PDB file of N, CA and C in Angstrom:
ATOM      1  N   MET A   1     114.932 100.458  83.262  1.00 44.00           N
ATOM      2  CA  MET A   1     114.561 100.155  84.583  1.00 44.00           C
ATOM      3  C   MET A   1     115.600  99.056  85.110  1.00 44.00           C
ATOM      4  N   SER A   2     115.978  99.344  86.365  1.00 44.00           N
ATOM      5  CA  SER A   2     117.255  98.584  86.873  1.00 44.00           C
ATOM      6  C   SER A   2     116.681  97.203  86.938  1.00 44.00           C
ATOM      7  N   SER A   3     117.585  96.038  87.036  1.00 43.00           N
ATOM      8  CA  SER A   3     117.208  95.008  87.403  1.00 43.00           C
ATOM      9  C   SER A   3     116.867  94.513  88.862  1.00 43.00           C
ATOM     10  N   GLN A   4     117.301  95.781  89.816  1.00 54.00           N
ATOM     11  CA  GLN A   4     116.909  95.375  91.122  1.00 54.00           C
ATOM     12  C   GLN A   4     115.313  95.628  91.473  1.00 54.00           C
ATOM     13  N   ASN A   5     115.058  94.998  92.590  1.00 63.00           N
ATOM     14  CA  ASN A   5     113.812  95.046  92.781  1.00 63.00           C
ATOM     15  C   ASN A   5     113.532  96.237  93.282  1.00 63.00           C
ATOM     16  N   LYS A   6     112.442  97.017  92.603  1.00 62.00           N
ATOM     17  CA  LYS A   6     112.275  98.436  92.863  1.00 62.00           C
ATOM     18  C   LYS A   6     111.809  98.725  94.323  1.00 62.00           C
ATOM     19  N   ASN A   7     111.338  97.590  95.149  1.00 75.00           N
ATOM     20  CA  ASN A   7     110.894  97.818  96.460  1.00 75.00           C
ATOM     21  C   ASN A   7     111.923  97.900  97.542  1.00 75.00           C
ATOM     22  N   SER A   8     113.109  97.248  97.033  1.00 93.00           N
ATOM     23  CA  SER A   8     114.120  97.190  97.928  1.00 93.00           C
ATOM     24  C   SER A   8     114.847  98.727  98.184  1.00 93.00           C
ATOM     25  N   ALA A   9     115.480  98.804  99.486  1.00 94.00           N
ATOM     26  CA  ALA A   9     115.882 100.164  99.747  1.00 94.00           C
ATOM     27  C   ALA A   9     116.974 100.498  98.475  1.00 94.00           C
ATOM     28  N   GLU A  10     117.828  99.696  98.051  1.00 95.00           N
ATOM     29  CA  GLU A  10     118.994  99.933  97.230  1.00 95.00           C
ATOM     30  C   GLU A  10     118.136 100.226  96.022  1.00 95.00           C
ATOM     31  N   GLY A  11     116.987  99.723  95.430  1.00 96.00           N
ATOM     32  CA  GLY A  11     116.547  99.927  94.216  1.00 96.00           C
ATOM     33  C   GLY A  11     115.794 101.300  94.280  1.00 96.00           C
ATOM     34  N   ARG A  12     115.111 101.661  95.572  1.00 97.00           N
ATOM     35  CA  ARG A  12     114.459 102.913  95.631  1.00 97.00           C
ATOM     36  C   ARG A  12     115.667 104.030  95.527  1.00 97.00           C
ATOM     37  N   PHE A  13     116.828 103.956  96.209  1.00 98.00           N
ATOM     38  CA  PHE A  13     117.971 104.961  96.218  1.00 98.00           C
ATOM     39  C   PHE A  13     118.269 105.196  94.862  1.00 98.00           C
ATOM     40  N   THR A  14     118.249 103.910  94.113  1.00 97.00           N
ATOM     41  CA  THR A  14     118.950 104.141  92.459  1.00 97.00           C
ATOM     42  C   THR A  14     117.994 104.771  91.797  1.00 97.00           C
ATOM     43  N   GLU A  15     116.640 104.565  92.048  1.00 97.00           N
ATOM     44  CA  GLU A  15     115.753 105.191  91.134  1.00 97.00           C
ATOM     45  C   GLU A  15     115.610 106.675  91.480  1.00 97.00           C
ATOM     46  N   ALA A  16     115.553 106.941  92.749  1.00 98.00           N
ATOM     47  CA  ALA A  16     115.728 108.353  93.052  1.00 98.00           C
ATOM     48  C   ALA A  16     117.004 109.050  92.683  1.00 98.00           C
ATOM     49  N   PHE A  17     118.066 108.548  92.660  1.00 98.00           N
ATOM     50  CA  PHE A  17     119.353 109.105  91.933  1.00 98.00           C
ATOM     51  C   PHE A  17     119.354 109.437  90.453  1.00 98.00           C
ATOM     52  N   GLU A  18     118.567 108.577  89.860  1.00 98.00           N
ATOM     53  CA  GLU A  18     118.482 108.649  88.625  1.00 98.00           C
ATOM     54  C   GLU A  18     117.287 109.833  88.245  1.00 98.00           C
ATOM     55  N   ARG A  19     116.309 109.998  89.159  1.00 98.00           N
ATOM     56  CA  ARG A  19     115.292 110.983  88.890  1.00 98.00           C
ATOM     57  C   ARG A  19     116.095 112.332  89.097  1.00 98.00           C
ATOM     58  N   LEU A  20     116.860 112.502  90.273  1.00 98.00           N
ATOM     59  CA  LEU A  20     117.560 113.806  90.478  1.00 98.00           C
ATOM     60  C   LEU A  20     118.429 113.944  89.373  1.00 98.00           C
ATOM     61  N   LYS A  21     119.201 113.180  88.932  1.00 98.00           N
ATOM     62  CA  LYS A  21     120.274 113.385  87.841  1.00 98.00           C
ATOM     63  C   LYS A  21     119.529 113.837  86.669  1.00 98.00           C
ATOM     64  N   ALA A  22     118.410 113.358  86.214  1.00 98.00           N
ATOM     65  CA  ALA A  22     117.385 113.758  85.205  1.00 98.00           C
ATOM     66  C   ALA A  22     116.539 115.136  85.335  1.00 98.00           C
ATOM     67  N   GLY A  23     116.719 115.549  86.706  1.00 97.00           N
ATOM     68  CA  GLY A  23     115.959 116.685  86.819  1.00 97.00           C
ATOM     69  C   GLY A  23     114.323 116.559  86.919  1.00 97.00           C
ATOM     70  N   LYS A  24     114.089 115.239  87.395  1.00 98.00           N
ATOM     71  CA  LYS A  24     112.651 114.947  87.293  1.00 98.00           C
ATOM     72  C   LYS A  24     112.311 114.316  88.766  1.00 98.00           C
ATOM     73  N   PRO A  25     112.616 114.994  89.974  1.00 98.00           N
ATOM     74  CA  PRO A  25     112.295 114.317  91.258  1.00 98.00           C
ATOM     75  C   PRO A  25     110.564 114.324  91.027  1.00 98.00           C
ATOM     76  N   THR A  26     110.221 113.422  92.178  1.00 97.00           N
ATOM     77  CA  THR A  26     108.996 113.344  92.440  1.00 97.00           C
ATOM     78  C   THR A  26     108.373 113.704  93.767  1.00 97.00           C
ATOM     79  N   LEU A  27     109.408 113.805  94.809  1.00 98.00           N
ATOM     80  CA  LEU A  27     109.242 114.208  96.014  1.00 98.00           C
ATOM     81  C   LEU A  27     109.873 115.533  96.320  1.00 98.00           C
ATOM     82  N   LEU A  28     111.195 115.638  95.808  1.00 98.00           N
ATOM     83  CA  LEU A  28     111.796 117.038  96.164  1.00 98.00           C
ATOM     84  C   LEU A  28     111.560 118.022  95.010  1.00 98.00           C
ATOM     85  N   PRO A  29     111.861 119.433  95.209  1.00 98.00           N
ATOM     86  CA  PRO A  29     111.313 120.311  94.209  1.00 98.00           C
ATOM     87  C   PRO A  29     112.271 120.215  92.997  1.00 98.00           C
ATOM     88  N   VAL A  30     112.027 120.445  91.852  1.00 96.00           N
ATOM     89  CA  VAL A  30     112.853 120.259  90.678  1.00 96.00           C
ATOM     90  C   VAL A  30     113.994 121.338  90.869  1.00 96.00           C
ATOM     91  N   GLY A  31     115.018 120.792  90.298  1.00 96.00           N
ATOM     92  CA  GLY A  31     116.476 121.559  90.619  1.00 96.00           C
ATOM     93  C   GLY A  31     117.036 121.517  92.092  1.00 96.00           C
ATOM     94  N   SER A  32     116.880 120.225  92.833  1.00 97.00           N
ATOM     95  CA  SER A  32     117.235 120.111  93.928  1.00 97.00           C
ATOM     96  C   SER A  32     118.520 119.236  93.603  1.00 97.00           C
ATOM     97  N   LYS A  33     119.562 119.705  94.548  1.00 97.00           N
ATOM     98  CA  LYS A  33     120.938 119.082  94.442  1.00 97.00           C
ATOM     99  C   LYS A  33     121.042 117.763  94.412  1.00 97.00           C
ATOM    100  N   VAL A  34     121.761 117.109  93.845  1.00 97.00           N
ATOM    101  CA  VAL A  34     122.036 115.643  93.811  1.00 97.00           C
ATOM    102  C   VAL A  34     123.002 115.451  95.265  1.00 97.00           C
ATOM    103  N   SER A  35     122.746 114.795  96.125  1.00 97.00           N
ATOM    104  CA  SER A  35     123.265 114.588  97.526  1.00 97.00           C
ATOM    105  C   SER A  35     122.872 113.431  97.741  1.00 97.00           C
ATOM    106  N   GLN A  36     123.483 112.885  98.747  1.00 97.00           N
ATOM    107  CA  GLN A  36     122.997 111.407  99.611  1.00 97.00           C
ATOM    108  C   GLN A  36     121.862 111.709 100.356  1.00 97.00           C
ATOM    109  N   ASN A  37     121.865 112.973 101.100  1.00 97.00           N
ATOM    110  CA  ASN A  37     120.541 113.275 101.969  1.00 97.00           C
ATOM    111  C   ASN A  37     119.549 113.490 100.877  1.00 97.00           C
ATOM    112  N   ASN A  38     119.609 114.134  99.794  1.00 98.00           N
ATOM    113  CA  ASN A  38     118.381 114.395  99.134  1.00 98.00           C
ATOM    114  C   ASN A  38     117.998 113.203  98.284  1.00 98.00           C
ATOM    115  N   ILE A  39     118.964 112.322  97.862  1.00 98.00           N
ATOM    116  CA  ILE A  39     118.570 110.925  97.263  1.00 98.00           C
ATOM    117  C   ILE A  39     117.653 109.949  98.160  1.00 98.00           C
ATOM    118  N   ALA A  40     118.199 110.198  99.670  1.00 98.00           N
ATOM    119  CA  ALA A  40     117.210 109.478 100.502  1.00 98.00           C
ATOM    120  C   ALA A  40     115.959 110.035 100.598  1.00 98.00           C
ATOM    121  N   LYS A  41     115.773 111.326 100.733  1.00 98.00           N
ATOM    122  CA  LYS A  41     114.604 112.078 100.891  1.00 98.00           C
ATOM    123  C   LYS A  41     113.787 111.789  99.622  1.00 98.00           C
ATOM    124  N   GLU A  42     114.207 111.768  98.369  1.00 98.00           N
ATOM    125  CA  GLU A  42     113.562 111.476  97.191  1.00 98.00           C
ATOM    126  C   GLU A  42     113.144 110.138  97.054  1.00 98.00           C
ATOM    127  N   ALA A  43     113.855 109.215  97.840  1.00 98.00           N
ATOM    128  CA  ALA A  43     113.382 107.775  97.788  1.00 98.00           C
ATOM    129  C   ALA A  43     112.352 107.599  99.002  1.00 98.00           C
ATOM    130  N   GLY A  44     112.152 108.557  99.437  1.00 97.00           N
ATOM    131  CA  GLY A  44     110.978 108.375 100.575  1.00 97.00           C
ATOM    132  C   GLY A  44     111.552 107.475 101.947  1.00 97.00           C
ATOM    133  N   LEU A  45     112.771 107.615 101.877  1.00 96.00           N
ATOM    134  CA  LEU A  45     113.556 106.859 103.021  1.00 96.00           C
ATOM    135  C   LEU A  45     114.190 107.830 103.979  1.00 96.00           C
ATOM    136  N   ASP A  46     114.728 107.326 105.108  1.00 95.00           N
ATOM    137  CA  ASP A  46     115.351 108.197 106.187  1.00 95.00           C
ATOM    138  C   ASP A  46     117.027 108.525 105.509  1.00 95.00           C
ATOM    139  N   PRO A  47     117.154 109.430 105.614  1.00 96.00           N
ATOM    140  CA  PRO A  47     118.843 109.584 105.060  1.00 96.00           C
ATOM    141  C   PRO A  47     119.687 108.811 105.892  1.00 96.00           C
ATOM    142  N   SER A  48     119.414 108.449 107.079  1.00 96.00           N
ATOM    143  CA  SER A  48     120.429 107.763 107.819  1.00 96.00           C
ATOM    144  C   SER A  48     120.620 106.190 107.166  1.00 96.00           C
ATOM    145  N   ALA A  49     119.633 105.956 106.433  1.00 95.00           N
ATOM    146  CA  ALA A  49     119.526 104.536 105.702  1.00 95.00           C
ATOM    147  C   ALA A  49     120.535 104.244 104.614  1.00 95.00           C
ATOM    148  N   LEU A  50     120.973 105.454 103.810  1.00 97.00           N
ATOM    149  CA  LEU A  50     121.791 105.510 102.888  1.00 97.00           C
ATOM    150  C   LEU A  50     123.354 105.660 103.418  1.00 97.00           C
ATOM    151  N   LYS A  51     123.985 104.327 103.881  1.00 94.00           N
ATOM    152  CA  LYS A  51     124.952 104.223 104.189  1.00 94.00           C
ATOM    153  C   LYS A  51     126.232 103.509 103.446  1.00 94.00           C
ATOM    154  N   LYS A  52     127.285 104.182 103.682  1.00 95.00           N
ATOM    155  CA  LYS A  52     128.385 103.477 102.570  1.00 95.00           C
ATOM    156  C   LYS A  52     128.665 101.975 103.174  1.00 95.00           C
ATOM    157  N   SER A  53     128.486 101.755 104.222  1.00 96.00           N
ATOM    158  CA  SER A  53     128.523 100.308 104.659  1.00 96.00           C
ATOM    159  C   SER A  53     127.595  99.165 104.048  1.00 96.00           C
ATOM    160  N   ARG A  54     126.271  99.877 103.908  1.00 96.00           N
ATOM    161  CA  ARG A  54     125.484  98.888 103.345  1.00 96.00           C
ATOM    162  C   ARG A  54     125.365  99.163 101.511  1.00 96.00           C
ATOM    163  N   PHE A  55     125.598 100.229 101.140  1.00 96.00           N
ATOM    164  CA  PHE A  55     125.542 100.293  99.686  1.00 96.00           C
ATOM    165  C   PHE A  55     126.896 101.041  99.017  1.00 96.00           C
ATOM    166  N   PRO A  56     128.072 100.172  99.385  1.00 96.00           N
ATOM    167  CA  PRO A  56     129.390 100.931  98.819  1.00 96.00           C
ATOM    168  C   PRO A  56     129.309 101.321  97.469  1.00 96.00           C
ATOM    169  N   SER A  57     128.818 100.416  96.598  1.00 96.00           N
ATOM    170  CA  SER A  57     128.953 100.927  95.036  1.00 96.00           C
ATOM    171  C   SER A  57     127.961 101.976  94.746  1.00 96.00           C
ATOM    172  N   LEU A  58     126.859 102.017  95.214  1.00 97.00           N
ATOM    173  CA  LEU A  58     125.931 103.231  94.988  1.00 97.00           C
ATOM    174  C   LEU A  58     126.615 104.377  95.413  1.00 97.00           C
ATOM    175  N   ILE A  59     126.886 104.414  96.842  1.00 97.00           N
ATOM    176  CA  ILE A  59     127.667 105.833  97.215  1.00 97.00           C
ATOM    177  C   ILE A  59     128.661 106.052  96.374  1.00 97.00           C
ATOM    178  N   GLN A  60     129.530 105.258  95.990  1.00 97.00           N
ATOM    179  CA  GLN A  60     130.715 105.658  95.068  1.00 97.00           C
ATOM    180  C   GLN A  60     130.193 106.372  93.808  1.00 97.00           C
ATOM    181  N   LYS A  61     129.167 105.635  93.195  1.00 97.00           N
ATOM    182  CA  LYS A  61     128.503 106.135  91.816  1.00 97.00           C
ATOM    183  C   LYS A  61     127.948 107.812  92.184  1.00 97.00           C
ATOM    184  N   ILE A  62     127.490 107.874  93.376  1.00 97.00           N
ATOM    185  CA  ILE A  62     126.705 109.423  93.830  1.00 97.00           C
ATOM    186  C   ILE A  62     128.184 109.975  94.003  1.00 97.00           C
ATOM    187  N   GLN A  63     128.988 109.678  94.663  1.00 96.00           N
ATOM    188  CA  GLN A  63     130.409 110.724  95.040  1.00 96.00           C
ATOM    189  C   GLN A  63     130.928 111.007  93.580  1.00 96.00           C
ATOM    190  N   GLU A  64     131.139 110.138  92.628  1.00 97.00           N
ATOM    191  CA  GLU A  64     131.858 110.397  91.357  1.00 97.00           C
ATOM    192  C   GLU A  64     130.829 111.272  90.662  1.00 97.00           C
ATOM    193  N   TYR A  65     129.672 111.333  90.913  1.00 95.00           N
ATOM    194  CA  TYR A  65     128.557 112.113  89.964  1.00 95.00           C
ATOM    195  C   TYR A  65     128.858 113.514  90.444  1.00 95.00           C
TER     196      TYR A  65
END
């Protein structure tokens, strides 16, 4: 478990990213592509909330993956 607050937007995005990488999403169908849009959907948040300006290190990790 991350040290981030799981209720924070960043924590929710990070957990959603990890679930998608593991192939174990809870909101999206299994096998969904790992993308910024899908990570936001899996986190239960609006895709427009996952911005590079707000979460630069997380966006970099997603793009590297």
